[in-house]
mmCIF file of C-alpha atoms and ligand atoms in Angstrom:
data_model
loop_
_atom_site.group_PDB
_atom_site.id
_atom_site.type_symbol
_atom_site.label_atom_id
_atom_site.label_comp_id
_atom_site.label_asym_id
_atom_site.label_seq_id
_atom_site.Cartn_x
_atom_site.Cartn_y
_atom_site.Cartn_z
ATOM 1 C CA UNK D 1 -21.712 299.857 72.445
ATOM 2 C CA UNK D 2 -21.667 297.821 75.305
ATOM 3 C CA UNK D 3 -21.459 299.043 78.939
ATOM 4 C CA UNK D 4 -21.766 296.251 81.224
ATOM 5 C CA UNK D 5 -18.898 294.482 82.684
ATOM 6 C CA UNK D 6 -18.482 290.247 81.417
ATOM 7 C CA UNK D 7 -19.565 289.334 85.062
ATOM 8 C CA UNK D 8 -21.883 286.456 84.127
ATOM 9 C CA UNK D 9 -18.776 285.270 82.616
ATOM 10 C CA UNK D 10 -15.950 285.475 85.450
ATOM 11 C CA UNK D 11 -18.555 284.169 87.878
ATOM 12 C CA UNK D 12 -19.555 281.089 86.247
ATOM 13 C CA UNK D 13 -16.029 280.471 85.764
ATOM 14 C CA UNK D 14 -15.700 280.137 89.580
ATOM 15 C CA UNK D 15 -16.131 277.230 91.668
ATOM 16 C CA UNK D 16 -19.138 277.692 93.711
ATOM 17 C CA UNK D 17 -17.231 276.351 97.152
ATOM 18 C CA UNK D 18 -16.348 277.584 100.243
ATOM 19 C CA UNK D 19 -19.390 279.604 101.141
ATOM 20 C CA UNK D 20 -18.290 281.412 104.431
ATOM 21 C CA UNK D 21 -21.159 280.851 107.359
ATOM 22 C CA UNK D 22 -21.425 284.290 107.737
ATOM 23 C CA UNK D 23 -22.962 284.743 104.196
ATOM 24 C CA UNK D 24 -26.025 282.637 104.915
ATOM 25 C CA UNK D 25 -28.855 283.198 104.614
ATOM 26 C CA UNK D 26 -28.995 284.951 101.083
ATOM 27 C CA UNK D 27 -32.430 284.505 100.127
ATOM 28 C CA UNK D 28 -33.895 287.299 101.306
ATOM 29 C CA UNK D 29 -37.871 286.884 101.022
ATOM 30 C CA UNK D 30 -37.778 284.868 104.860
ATOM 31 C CA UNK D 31 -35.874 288.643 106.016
ATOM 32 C CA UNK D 32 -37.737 291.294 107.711
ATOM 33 C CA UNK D 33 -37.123 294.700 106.420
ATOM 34 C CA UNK D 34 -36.245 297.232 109.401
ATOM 35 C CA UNK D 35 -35.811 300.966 109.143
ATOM 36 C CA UNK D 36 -32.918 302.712 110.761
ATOM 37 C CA UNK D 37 -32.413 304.927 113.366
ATOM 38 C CA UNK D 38 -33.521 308.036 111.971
ATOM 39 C CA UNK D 39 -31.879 311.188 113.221
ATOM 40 C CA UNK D 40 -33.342 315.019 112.498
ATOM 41 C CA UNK D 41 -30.254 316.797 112.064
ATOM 42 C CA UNK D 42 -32.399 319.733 112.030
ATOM 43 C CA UNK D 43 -32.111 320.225 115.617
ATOM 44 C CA UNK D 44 -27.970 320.840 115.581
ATOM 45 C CA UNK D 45 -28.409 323.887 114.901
ATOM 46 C CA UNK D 46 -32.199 325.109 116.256
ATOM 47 C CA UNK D 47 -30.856 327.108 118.751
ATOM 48 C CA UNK D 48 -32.316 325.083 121.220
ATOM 49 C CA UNK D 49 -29.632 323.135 123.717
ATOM 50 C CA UNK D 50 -31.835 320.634 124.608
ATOM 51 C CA UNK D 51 -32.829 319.594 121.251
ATOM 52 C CA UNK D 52 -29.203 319.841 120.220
ATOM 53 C CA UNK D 53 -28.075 317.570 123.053
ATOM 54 C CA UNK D 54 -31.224 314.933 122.181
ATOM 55 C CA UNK D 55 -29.856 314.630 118.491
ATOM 56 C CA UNK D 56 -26.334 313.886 119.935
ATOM 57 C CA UNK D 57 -27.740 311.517 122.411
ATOM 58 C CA UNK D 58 -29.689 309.674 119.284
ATOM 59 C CA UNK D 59 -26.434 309.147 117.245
ATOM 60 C CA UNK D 60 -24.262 307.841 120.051
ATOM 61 C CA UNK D 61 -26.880 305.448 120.589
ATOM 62 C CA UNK D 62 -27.290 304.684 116.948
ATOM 63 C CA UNK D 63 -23.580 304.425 116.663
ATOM 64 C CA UNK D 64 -23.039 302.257 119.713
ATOM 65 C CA UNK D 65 -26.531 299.657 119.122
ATOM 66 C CA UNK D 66 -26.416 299.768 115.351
ATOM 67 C CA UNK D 67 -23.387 300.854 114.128
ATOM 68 C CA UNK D 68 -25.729 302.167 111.319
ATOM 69 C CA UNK D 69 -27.740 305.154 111.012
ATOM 70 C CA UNK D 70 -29.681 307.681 108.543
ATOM 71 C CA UNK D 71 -30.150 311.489 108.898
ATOM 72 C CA UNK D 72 -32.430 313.680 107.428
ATOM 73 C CA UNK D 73 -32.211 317.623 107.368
ATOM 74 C CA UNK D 74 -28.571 316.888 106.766
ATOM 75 C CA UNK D 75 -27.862 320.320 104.743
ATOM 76 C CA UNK D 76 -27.652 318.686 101.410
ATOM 77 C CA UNK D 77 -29.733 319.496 98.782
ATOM 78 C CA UNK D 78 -32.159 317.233 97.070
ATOM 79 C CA UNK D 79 -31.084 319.163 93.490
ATOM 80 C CA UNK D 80 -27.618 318.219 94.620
ATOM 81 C CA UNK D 81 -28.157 314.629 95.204
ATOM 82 C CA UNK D 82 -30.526 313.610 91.967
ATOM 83 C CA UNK D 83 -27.533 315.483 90.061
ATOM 84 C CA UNK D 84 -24.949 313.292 91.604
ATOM 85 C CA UNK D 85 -27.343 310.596 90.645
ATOM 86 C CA UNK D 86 -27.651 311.707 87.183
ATOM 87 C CA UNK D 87 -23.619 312.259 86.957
ATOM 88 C CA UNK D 88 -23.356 308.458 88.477
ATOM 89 C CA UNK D 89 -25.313 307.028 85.624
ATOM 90 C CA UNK D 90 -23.649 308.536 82.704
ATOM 91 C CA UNK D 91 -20.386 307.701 84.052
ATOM 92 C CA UNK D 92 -21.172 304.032 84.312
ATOM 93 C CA UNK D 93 -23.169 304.470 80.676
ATOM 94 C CA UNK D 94 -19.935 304.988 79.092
ATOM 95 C CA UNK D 95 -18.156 301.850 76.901
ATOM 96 C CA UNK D 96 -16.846 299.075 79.269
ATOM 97 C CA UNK D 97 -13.681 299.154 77.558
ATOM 98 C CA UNK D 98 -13.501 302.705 78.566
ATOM 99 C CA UNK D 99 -14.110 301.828 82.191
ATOM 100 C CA UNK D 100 -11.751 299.229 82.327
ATOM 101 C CA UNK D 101 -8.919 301.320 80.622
ATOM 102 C CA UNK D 102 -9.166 303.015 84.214
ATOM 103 C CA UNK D 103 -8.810 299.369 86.201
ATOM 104 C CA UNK D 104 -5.760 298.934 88.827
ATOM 105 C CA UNK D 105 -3.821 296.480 86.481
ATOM 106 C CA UNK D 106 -4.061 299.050 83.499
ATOM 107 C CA UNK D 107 -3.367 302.481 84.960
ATOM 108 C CA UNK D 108 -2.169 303.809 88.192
ATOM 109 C CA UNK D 109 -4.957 305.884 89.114
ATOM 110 C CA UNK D 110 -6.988 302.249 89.402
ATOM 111 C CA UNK D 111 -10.487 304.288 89.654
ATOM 112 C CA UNK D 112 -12.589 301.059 88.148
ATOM 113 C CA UNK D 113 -13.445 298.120 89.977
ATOM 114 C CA UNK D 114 -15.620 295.225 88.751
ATOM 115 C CA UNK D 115 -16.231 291.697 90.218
ATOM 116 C CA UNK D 116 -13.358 290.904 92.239
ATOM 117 C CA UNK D 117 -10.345 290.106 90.111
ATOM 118 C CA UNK D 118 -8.837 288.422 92.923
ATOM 119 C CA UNK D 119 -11.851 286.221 93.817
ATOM 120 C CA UNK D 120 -10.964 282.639 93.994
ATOM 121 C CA UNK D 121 -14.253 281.461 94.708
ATOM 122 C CA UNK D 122 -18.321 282.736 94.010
ATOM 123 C CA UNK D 123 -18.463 283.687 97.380
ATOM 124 C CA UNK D 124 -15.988 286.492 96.955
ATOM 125 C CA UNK D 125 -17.480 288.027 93.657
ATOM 126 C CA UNK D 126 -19.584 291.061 94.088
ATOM 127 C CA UNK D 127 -22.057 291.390 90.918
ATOM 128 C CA UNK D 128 -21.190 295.246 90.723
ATOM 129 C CA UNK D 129 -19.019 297.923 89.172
ATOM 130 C CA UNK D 130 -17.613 300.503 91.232
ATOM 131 C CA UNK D 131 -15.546 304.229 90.426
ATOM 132 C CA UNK D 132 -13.946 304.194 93.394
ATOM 133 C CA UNK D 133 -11.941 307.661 94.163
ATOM 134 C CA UNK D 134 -9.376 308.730 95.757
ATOM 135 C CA UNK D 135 -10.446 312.519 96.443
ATOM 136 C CA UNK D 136 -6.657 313.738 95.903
ATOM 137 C CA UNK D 137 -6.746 312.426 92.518
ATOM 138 C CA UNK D 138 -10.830 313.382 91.838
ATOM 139 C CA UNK D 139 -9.289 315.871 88.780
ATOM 140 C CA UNK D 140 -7.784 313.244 87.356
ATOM 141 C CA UNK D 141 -10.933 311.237 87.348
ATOM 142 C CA UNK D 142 -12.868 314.364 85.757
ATOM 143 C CA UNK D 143 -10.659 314.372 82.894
ATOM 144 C CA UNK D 144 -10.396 310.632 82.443
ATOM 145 C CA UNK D 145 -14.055 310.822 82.017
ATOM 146 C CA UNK D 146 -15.389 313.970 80.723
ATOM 147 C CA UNK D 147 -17.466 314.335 83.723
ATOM 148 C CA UNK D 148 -19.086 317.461 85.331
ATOM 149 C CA UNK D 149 -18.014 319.237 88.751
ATOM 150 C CA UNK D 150 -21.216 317.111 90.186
ATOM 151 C CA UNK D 151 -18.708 315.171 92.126
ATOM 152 C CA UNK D 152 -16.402 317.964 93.721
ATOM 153 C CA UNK D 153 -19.443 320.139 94.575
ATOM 154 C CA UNK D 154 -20.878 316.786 96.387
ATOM 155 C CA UNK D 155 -17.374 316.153 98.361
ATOM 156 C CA UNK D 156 -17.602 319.805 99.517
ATOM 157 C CA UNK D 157 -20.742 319.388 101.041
ATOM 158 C CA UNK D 158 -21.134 315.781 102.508
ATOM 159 C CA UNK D 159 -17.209 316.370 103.738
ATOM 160 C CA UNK D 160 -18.902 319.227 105.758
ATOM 161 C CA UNK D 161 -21.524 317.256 107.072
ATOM 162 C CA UNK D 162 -19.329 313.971 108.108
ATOM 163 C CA UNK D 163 -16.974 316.291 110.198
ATOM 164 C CA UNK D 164 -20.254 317.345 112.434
ATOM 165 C CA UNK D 165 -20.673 313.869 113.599
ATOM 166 C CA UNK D 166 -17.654 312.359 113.613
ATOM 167 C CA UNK D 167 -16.810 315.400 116.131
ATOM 168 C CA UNK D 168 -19.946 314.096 118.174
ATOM 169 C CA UNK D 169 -19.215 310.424 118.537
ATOM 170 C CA UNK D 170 -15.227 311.924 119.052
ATOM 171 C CA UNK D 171 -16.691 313.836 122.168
ATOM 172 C CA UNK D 172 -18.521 311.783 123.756
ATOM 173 C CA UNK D 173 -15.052 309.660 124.103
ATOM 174 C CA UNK D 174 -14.191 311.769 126.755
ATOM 175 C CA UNK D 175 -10.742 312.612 125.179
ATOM 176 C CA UNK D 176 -9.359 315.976 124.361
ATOM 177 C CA UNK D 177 -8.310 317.822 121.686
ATOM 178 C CA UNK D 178 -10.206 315.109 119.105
ATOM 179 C CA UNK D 179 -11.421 318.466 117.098
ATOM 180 C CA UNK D 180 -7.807 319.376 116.098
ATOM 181 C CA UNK D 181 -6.851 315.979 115.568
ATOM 182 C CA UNK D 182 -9.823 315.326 113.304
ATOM 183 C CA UNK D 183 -9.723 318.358 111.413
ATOM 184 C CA UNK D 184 -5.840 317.975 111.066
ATOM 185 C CA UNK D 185 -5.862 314.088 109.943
ATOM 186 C CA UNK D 186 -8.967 313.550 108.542
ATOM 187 C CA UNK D 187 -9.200 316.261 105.216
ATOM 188 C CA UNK D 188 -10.843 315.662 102.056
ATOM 189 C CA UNK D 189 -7.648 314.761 100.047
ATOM 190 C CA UNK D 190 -7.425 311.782 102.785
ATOM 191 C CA UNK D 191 -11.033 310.463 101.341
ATOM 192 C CA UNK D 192 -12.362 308.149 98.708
ATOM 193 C CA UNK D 193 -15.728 308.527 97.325
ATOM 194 C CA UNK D 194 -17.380 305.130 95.909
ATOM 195 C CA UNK D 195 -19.807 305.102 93.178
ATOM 196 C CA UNK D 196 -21.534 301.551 92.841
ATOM 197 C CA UNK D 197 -23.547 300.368 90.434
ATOM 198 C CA UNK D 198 -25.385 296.515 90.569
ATOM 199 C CA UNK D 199 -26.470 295.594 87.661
ATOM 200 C CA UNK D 200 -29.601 292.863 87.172
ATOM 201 C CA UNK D 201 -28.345 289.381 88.147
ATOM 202 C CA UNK D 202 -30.306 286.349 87.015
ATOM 203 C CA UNK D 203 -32.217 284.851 89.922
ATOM 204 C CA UNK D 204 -30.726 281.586 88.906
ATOM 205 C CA UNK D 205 -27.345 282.438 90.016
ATOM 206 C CA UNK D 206 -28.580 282.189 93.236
ATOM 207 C CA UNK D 207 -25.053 282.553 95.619
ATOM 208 C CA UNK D 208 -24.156 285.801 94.062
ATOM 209 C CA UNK D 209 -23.873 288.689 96.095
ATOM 210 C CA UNK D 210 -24.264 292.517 94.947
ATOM 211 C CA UNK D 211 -21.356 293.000 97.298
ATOM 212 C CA UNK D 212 -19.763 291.097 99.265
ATOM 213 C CA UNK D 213 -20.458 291.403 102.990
ATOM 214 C CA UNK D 214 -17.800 293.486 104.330
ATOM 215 C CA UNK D 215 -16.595 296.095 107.294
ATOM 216 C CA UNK D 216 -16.045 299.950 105.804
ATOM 217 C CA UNK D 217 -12.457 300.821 105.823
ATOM 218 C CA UNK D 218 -12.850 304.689 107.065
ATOM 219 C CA UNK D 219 -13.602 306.127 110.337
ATOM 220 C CA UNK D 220 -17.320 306.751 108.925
ATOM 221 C CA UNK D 221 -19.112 306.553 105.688
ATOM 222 C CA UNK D 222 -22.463 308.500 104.120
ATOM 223 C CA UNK D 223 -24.310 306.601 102.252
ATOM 224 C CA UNK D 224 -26.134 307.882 99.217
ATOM 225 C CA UNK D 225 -28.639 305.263 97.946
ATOM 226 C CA UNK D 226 -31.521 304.919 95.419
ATOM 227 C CA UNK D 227 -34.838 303.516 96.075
ATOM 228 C CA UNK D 228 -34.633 300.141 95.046
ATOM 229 C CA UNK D 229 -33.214 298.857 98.216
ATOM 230 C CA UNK D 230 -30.887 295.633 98.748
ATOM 231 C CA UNK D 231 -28.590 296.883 101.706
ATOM 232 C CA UNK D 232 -28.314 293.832 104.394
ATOM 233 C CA UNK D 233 -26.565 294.499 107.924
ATOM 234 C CA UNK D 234 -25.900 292.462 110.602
ATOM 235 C CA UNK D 235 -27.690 293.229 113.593
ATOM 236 C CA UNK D 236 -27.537 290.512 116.691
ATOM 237 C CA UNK D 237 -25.909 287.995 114.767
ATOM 238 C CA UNK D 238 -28.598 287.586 112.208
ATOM 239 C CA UNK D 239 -28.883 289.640 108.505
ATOM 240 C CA UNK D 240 -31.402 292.118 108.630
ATOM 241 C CA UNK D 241 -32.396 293.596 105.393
ATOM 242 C CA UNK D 242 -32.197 297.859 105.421
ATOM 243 C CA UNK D 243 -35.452 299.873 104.188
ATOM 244 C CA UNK D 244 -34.149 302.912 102.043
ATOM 245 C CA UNK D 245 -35.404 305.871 102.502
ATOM 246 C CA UNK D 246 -35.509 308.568 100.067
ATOM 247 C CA UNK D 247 -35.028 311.494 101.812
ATOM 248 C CA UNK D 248 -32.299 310.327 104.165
ATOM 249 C CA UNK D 249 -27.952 309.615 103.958
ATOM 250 C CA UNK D 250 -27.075 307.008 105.966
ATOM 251 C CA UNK D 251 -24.212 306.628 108.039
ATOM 252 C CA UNK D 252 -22.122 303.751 109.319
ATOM 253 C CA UNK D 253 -19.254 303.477 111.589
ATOM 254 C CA UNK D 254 -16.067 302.250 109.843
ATOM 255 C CA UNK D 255 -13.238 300.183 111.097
ATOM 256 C CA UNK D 256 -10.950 303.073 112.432
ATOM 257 C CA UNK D 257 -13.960 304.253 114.478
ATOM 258 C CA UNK D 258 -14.033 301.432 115.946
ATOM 259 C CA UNK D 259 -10.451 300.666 117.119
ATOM 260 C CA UNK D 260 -10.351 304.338 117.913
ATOM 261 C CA UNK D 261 -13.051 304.155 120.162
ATOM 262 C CA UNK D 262 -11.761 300.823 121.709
ATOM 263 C CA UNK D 263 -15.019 299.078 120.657
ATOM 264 C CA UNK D 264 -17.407 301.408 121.875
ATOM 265 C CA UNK D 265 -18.927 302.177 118.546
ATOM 266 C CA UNK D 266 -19.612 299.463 116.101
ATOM 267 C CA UNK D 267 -17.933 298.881 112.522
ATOM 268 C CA UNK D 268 -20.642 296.730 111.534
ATOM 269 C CA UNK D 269 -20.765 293.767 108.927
ATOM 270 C CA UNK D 270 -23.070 294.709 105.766
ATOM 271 C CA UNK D 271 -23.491 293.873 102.061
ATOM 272 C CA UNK D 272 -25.459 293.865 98.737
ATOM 273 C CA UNK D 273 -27.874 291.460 97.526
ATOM 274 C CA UNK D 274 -28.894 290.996 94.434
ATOM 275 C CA UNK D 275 -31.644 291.898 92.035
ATOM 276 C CA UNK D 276 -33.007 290.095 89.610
ATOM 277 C CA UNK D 277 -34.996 292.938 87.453
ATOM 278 C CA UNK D 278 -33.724 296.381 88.486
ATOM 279 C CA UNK D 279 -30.100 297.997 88.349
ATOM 280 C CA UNK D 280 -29.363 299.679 91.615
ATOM 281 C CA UNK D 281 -27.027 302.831 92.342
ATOM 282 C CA UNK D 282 -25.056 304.107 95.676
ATOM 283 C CA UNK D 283 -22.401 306.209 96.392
ATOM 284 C CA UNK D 284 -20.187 306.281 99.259
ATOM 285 C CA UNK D 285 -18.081 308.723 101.219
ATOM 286 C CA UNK D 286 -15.055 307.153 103.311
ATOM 287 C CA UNK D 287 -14.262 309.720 106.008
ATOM 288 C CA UNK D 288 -10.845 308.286 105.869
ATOM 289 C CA UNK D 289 -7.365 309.954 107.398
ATOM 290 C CA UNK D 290 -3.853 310.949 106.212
ATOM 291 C CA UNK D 291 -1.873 307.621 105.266
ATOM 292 C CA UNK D 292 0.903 308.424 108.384
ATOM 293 C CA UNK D 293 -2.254 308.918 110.562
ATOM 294 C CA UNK D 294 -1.628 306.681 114.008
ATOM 295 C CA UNK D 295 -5.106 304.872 114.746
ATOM 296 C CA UNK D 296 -4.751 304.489 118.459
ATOM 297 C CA UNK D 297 -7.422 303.363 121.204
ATOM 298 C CA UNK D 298 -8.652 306.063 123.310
ATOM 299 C CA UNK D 299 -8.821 303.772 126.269
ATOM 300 C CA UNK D 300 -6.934 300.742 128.123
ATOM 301 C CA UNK D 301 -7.134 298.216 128.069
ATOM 302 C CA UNK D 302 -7.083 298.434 124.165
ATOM 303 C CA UNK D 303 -8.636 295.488 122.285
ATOM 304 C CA UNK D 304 -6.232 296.608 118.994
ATOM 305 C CA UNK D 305 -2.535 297.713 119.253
ATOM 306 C CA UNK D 306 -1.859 300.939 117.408
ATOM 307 C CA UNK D 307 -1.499 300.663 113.430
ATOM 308 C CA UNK D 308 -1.223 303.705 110.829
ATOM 309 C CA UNK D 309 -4.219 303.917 107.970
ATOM 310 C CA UNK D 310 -1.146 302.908 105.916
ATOM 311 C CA UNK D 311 -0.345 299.622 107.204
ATOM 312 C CA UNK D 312 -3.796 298.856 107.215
ATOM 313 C CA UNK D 313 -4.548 299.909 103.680
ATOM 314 C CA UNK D 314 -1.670 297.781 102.996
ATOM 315 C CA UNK D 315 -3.174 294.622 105.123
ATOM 316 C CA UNK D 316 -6.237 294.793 103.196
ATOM 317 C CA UNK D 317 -4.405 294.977 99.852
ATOM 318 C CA UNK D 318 -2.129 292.155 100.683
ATOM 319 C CA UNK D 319 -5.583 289.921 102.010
ATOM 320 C CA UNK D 320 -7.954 291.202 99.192
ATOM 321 C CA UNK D 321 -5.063 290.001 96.894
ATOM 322 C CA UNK D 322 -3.862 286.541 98.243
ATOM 323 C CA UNK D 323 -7.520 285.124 99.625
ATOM 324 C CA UNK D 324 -10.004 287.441 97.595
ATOM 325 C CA UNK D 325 -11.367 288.679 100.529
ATOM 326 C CA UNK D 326 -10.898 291.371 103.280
ATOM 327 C CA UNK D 327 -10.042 290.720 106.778
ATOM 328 C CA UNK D 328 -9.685 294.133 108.486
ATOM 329 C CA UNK D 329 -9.711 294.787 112.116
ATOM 330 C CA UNK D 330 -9.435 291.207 113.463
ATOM 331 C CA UNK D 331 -5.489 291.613 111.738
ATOM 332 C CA UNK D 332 -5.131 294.336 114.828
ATOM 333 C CA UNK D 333 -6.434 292.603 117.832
ATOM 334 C CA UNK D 334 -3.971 292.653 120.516
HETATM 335 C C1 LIG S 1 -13.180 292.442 97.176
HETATM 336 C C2 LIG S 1 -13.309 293.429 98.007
HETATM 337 C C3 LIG S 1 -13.011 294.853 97.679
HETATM 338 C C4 LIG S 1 -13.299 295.576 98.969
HETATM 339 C C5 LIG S 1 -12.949 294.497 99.939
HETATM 340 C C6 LIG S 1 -13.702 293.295 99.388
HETATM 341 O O1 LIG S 1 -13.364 292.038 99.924
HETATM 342 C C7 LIG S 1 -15.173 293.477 99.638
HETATM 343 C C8 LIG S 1 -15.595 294.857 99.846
HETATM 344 C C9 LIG S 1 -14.754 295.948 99.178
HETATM 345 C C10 LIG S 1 -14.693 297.187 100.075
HETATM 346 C C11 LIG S 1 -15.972 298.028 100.129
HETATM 347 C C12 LIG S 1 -15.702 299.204 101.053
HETATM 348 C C13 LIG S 1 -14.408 299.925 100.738
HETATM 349 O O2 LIG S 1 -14.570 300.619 99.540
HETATM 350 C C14 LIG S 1 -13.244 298.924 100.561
HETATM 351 C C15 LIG S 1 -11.919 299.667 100.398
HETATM 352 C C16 LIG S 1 -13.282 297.977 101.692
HETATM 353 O O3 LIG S 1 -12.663 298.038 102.697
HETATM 354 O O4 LIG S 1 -14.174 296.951 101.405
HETATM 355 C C17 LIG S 1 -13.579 297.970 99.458
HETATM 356 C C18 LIG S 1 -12.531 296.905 99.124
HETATM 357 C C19 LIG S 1 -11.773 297.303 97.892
HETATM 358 O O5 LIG S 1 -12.353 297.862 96.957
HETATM 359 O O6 LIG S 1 -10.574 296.997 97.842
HETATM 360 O O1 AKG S 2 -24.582 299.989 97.995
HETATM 361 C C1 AKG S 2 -24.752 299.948 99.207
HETATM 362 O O2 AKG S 2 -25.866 300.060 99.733
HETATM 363 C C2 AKG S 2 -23.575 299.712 100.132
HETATM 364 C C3 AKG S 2 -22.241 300.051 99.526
HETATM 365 C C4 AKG S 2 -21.118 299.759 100.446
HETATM 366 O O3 AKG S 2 -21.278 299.098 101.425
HETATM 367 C C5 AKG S 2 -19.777 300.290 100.150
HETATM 368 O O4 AKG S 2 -19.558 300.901 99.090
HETATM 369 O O5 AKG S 2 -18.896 300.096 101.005
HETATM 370 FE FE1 FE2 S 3 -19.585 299.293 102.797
#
């Protein structure tokens, strides 16, 4: 029974042209490894206002420099997370043909992703898999695939935790009422959960990326990762490459933190590299809003006009589908 996706295949198929600058340099043995900011969550809730306000202070500094961040004492269980992991692996265990029965062109729900159908070059095509969820439709997904409640009782808790800071960075914009706004626009049913999967990739097919570097489309995502490590960001201009860390979620800033914050916190560029002996597992949480939601700057003047999470969804789509490749904010700039 074969699992993996034909991605050897598709990418070999593909001219190996038009490299975008950005993507260089891939090899990663000349890049130094850095560790995060690394935030004790702990302290939110210590009682203590000083330590509270310290551990605000650290992520709006982490969200502003970095645009990247990881937390630990975050309120999620270790049992929890190794049972997502476990849930993760027999999902992507099951029969490709399976998988792909649940791929955009064959079924509405569209929860499979592999490659980059719409890739019209090497430099577009991410060597992964990915169930990537709408939460409204996560039942569907359950049935589809037989799977446990794993995945609900995970969106329960991280959705809890993602709220916390997002209300954070929100305050420290020095707007009001972001706390009914957030908890009115931004509810689970509005977010996706991404499970990855990148399987071994021959060194010799050196230009292929895990996946491809990219901008989150969300207001924030957590980050669940496993040890093996292979998470680049761009930090300065130049690629660093991300040390994971068991015992920590990390958290980025996503596009429509970004615009909302009028460029005050960072959506930052990031991607997947390649390994060539070890498969490697994530899963992400989009902190995304309601499709009608208005993504507005909080200050003037604004460096992007106005757009709903709709017509930017829809942007994306329509670029994903006729280049291969996202664009994202730069769409929006005023
Ligand atoms: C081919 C692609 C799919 C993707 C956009 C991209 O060009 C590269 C990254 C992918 C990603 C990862 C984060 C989000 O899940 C996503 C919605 C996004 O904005 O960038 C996906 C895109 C997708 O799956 O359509
Ligand atoms: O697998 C990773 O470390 C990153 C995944 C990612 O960037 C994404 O799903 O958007
Ligand atoms: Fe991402």
């Amino acid at each position: 029974m074969d699992c993996e996706p034909p991605l050897a295949q598709v990418f070999l198929n593909l001219p190996a042209t038009n490299i975008e600058t950005d993507e260089q340099p891939i090899d990663v043995s000349g890049l130094k490894c850095y560790e995060l900011p690394l935030v004790d969550l702990g302290r939110l809730n210590s009682g203590h206002t000083m330590n509270r306000k310290e551990c605000e202070k650290e992520i709006i500094e982490a969200a502003k420099e970095w645009g990247f961040f990881q937390v630990v004492n975050h309120g999620i269980c270790k049992e929890m997370l190794v049972k997502l992991q476990e849930e993760q692996v027999k999902l992507f265990q099951q029969p490709f043909h399976k998988k792909a029965n649940q791929s955009r062109s064959n079924s509405p729900t569209g929860f499979y992703r592999w490659g980059n159908l719409a890739a019209t070059s090497r430099a577009h095509f991410s060597w992964s898999e990915a169930f990537h969820i709408p939460v409204s439709s996560v039942s569907d997904f359950r049935t589809l695939n037989h799977s446990s409640s794993t995945v609900e009782e995970y969106i329960e808790v991280v959705s809890e935790l993602i709220q916390i800071i997002a209300e954070i960075l929100a305050d420290n914009m020095g707007i009001c009422f972001h706390k009914t706004f957030l908890a009115e626009k931004v509810v689970p049913s509005s977010c996706y959960l991404r499970m990855n999967r990148y399987p071994p990739c021959p060194n010799s097919y050196s230009k292929a990326r895990g996946l491809v570097s990219h901008t989150d489309t969300s207001y924030l995502t957590v980050l669940q990762q496993d040890n093996i490590g292979g998470l680049q960001l761009m930090k300065d201009g130049a690629w660093i490459c991300v040390k994971p860390n068991p015992n920590a979620l990390v958290i980025n800033i996503g596009d429509l933190f970004e615009a909302w914050s009028n460029g005050l916190y960072k959506s930052v560029r990031h991607r997947v590299v390649t390994n060539g002996q070890v498969e490697r597992f994530s899963v992400a949480y989009f902190y995304c809003p309601t499709t009608e939601t208005v993504v507005r700057s909080c200050s003037q003047p604004s460096i992007y006009r106005d757009f709903t999470f709709e017509e930017f969804k829809r942007q994306i789509q329509f670029d994903v589908r006729s280049t291969g490749n996202k664009i994202g904010l730069p769409r929006f700039l005023r």
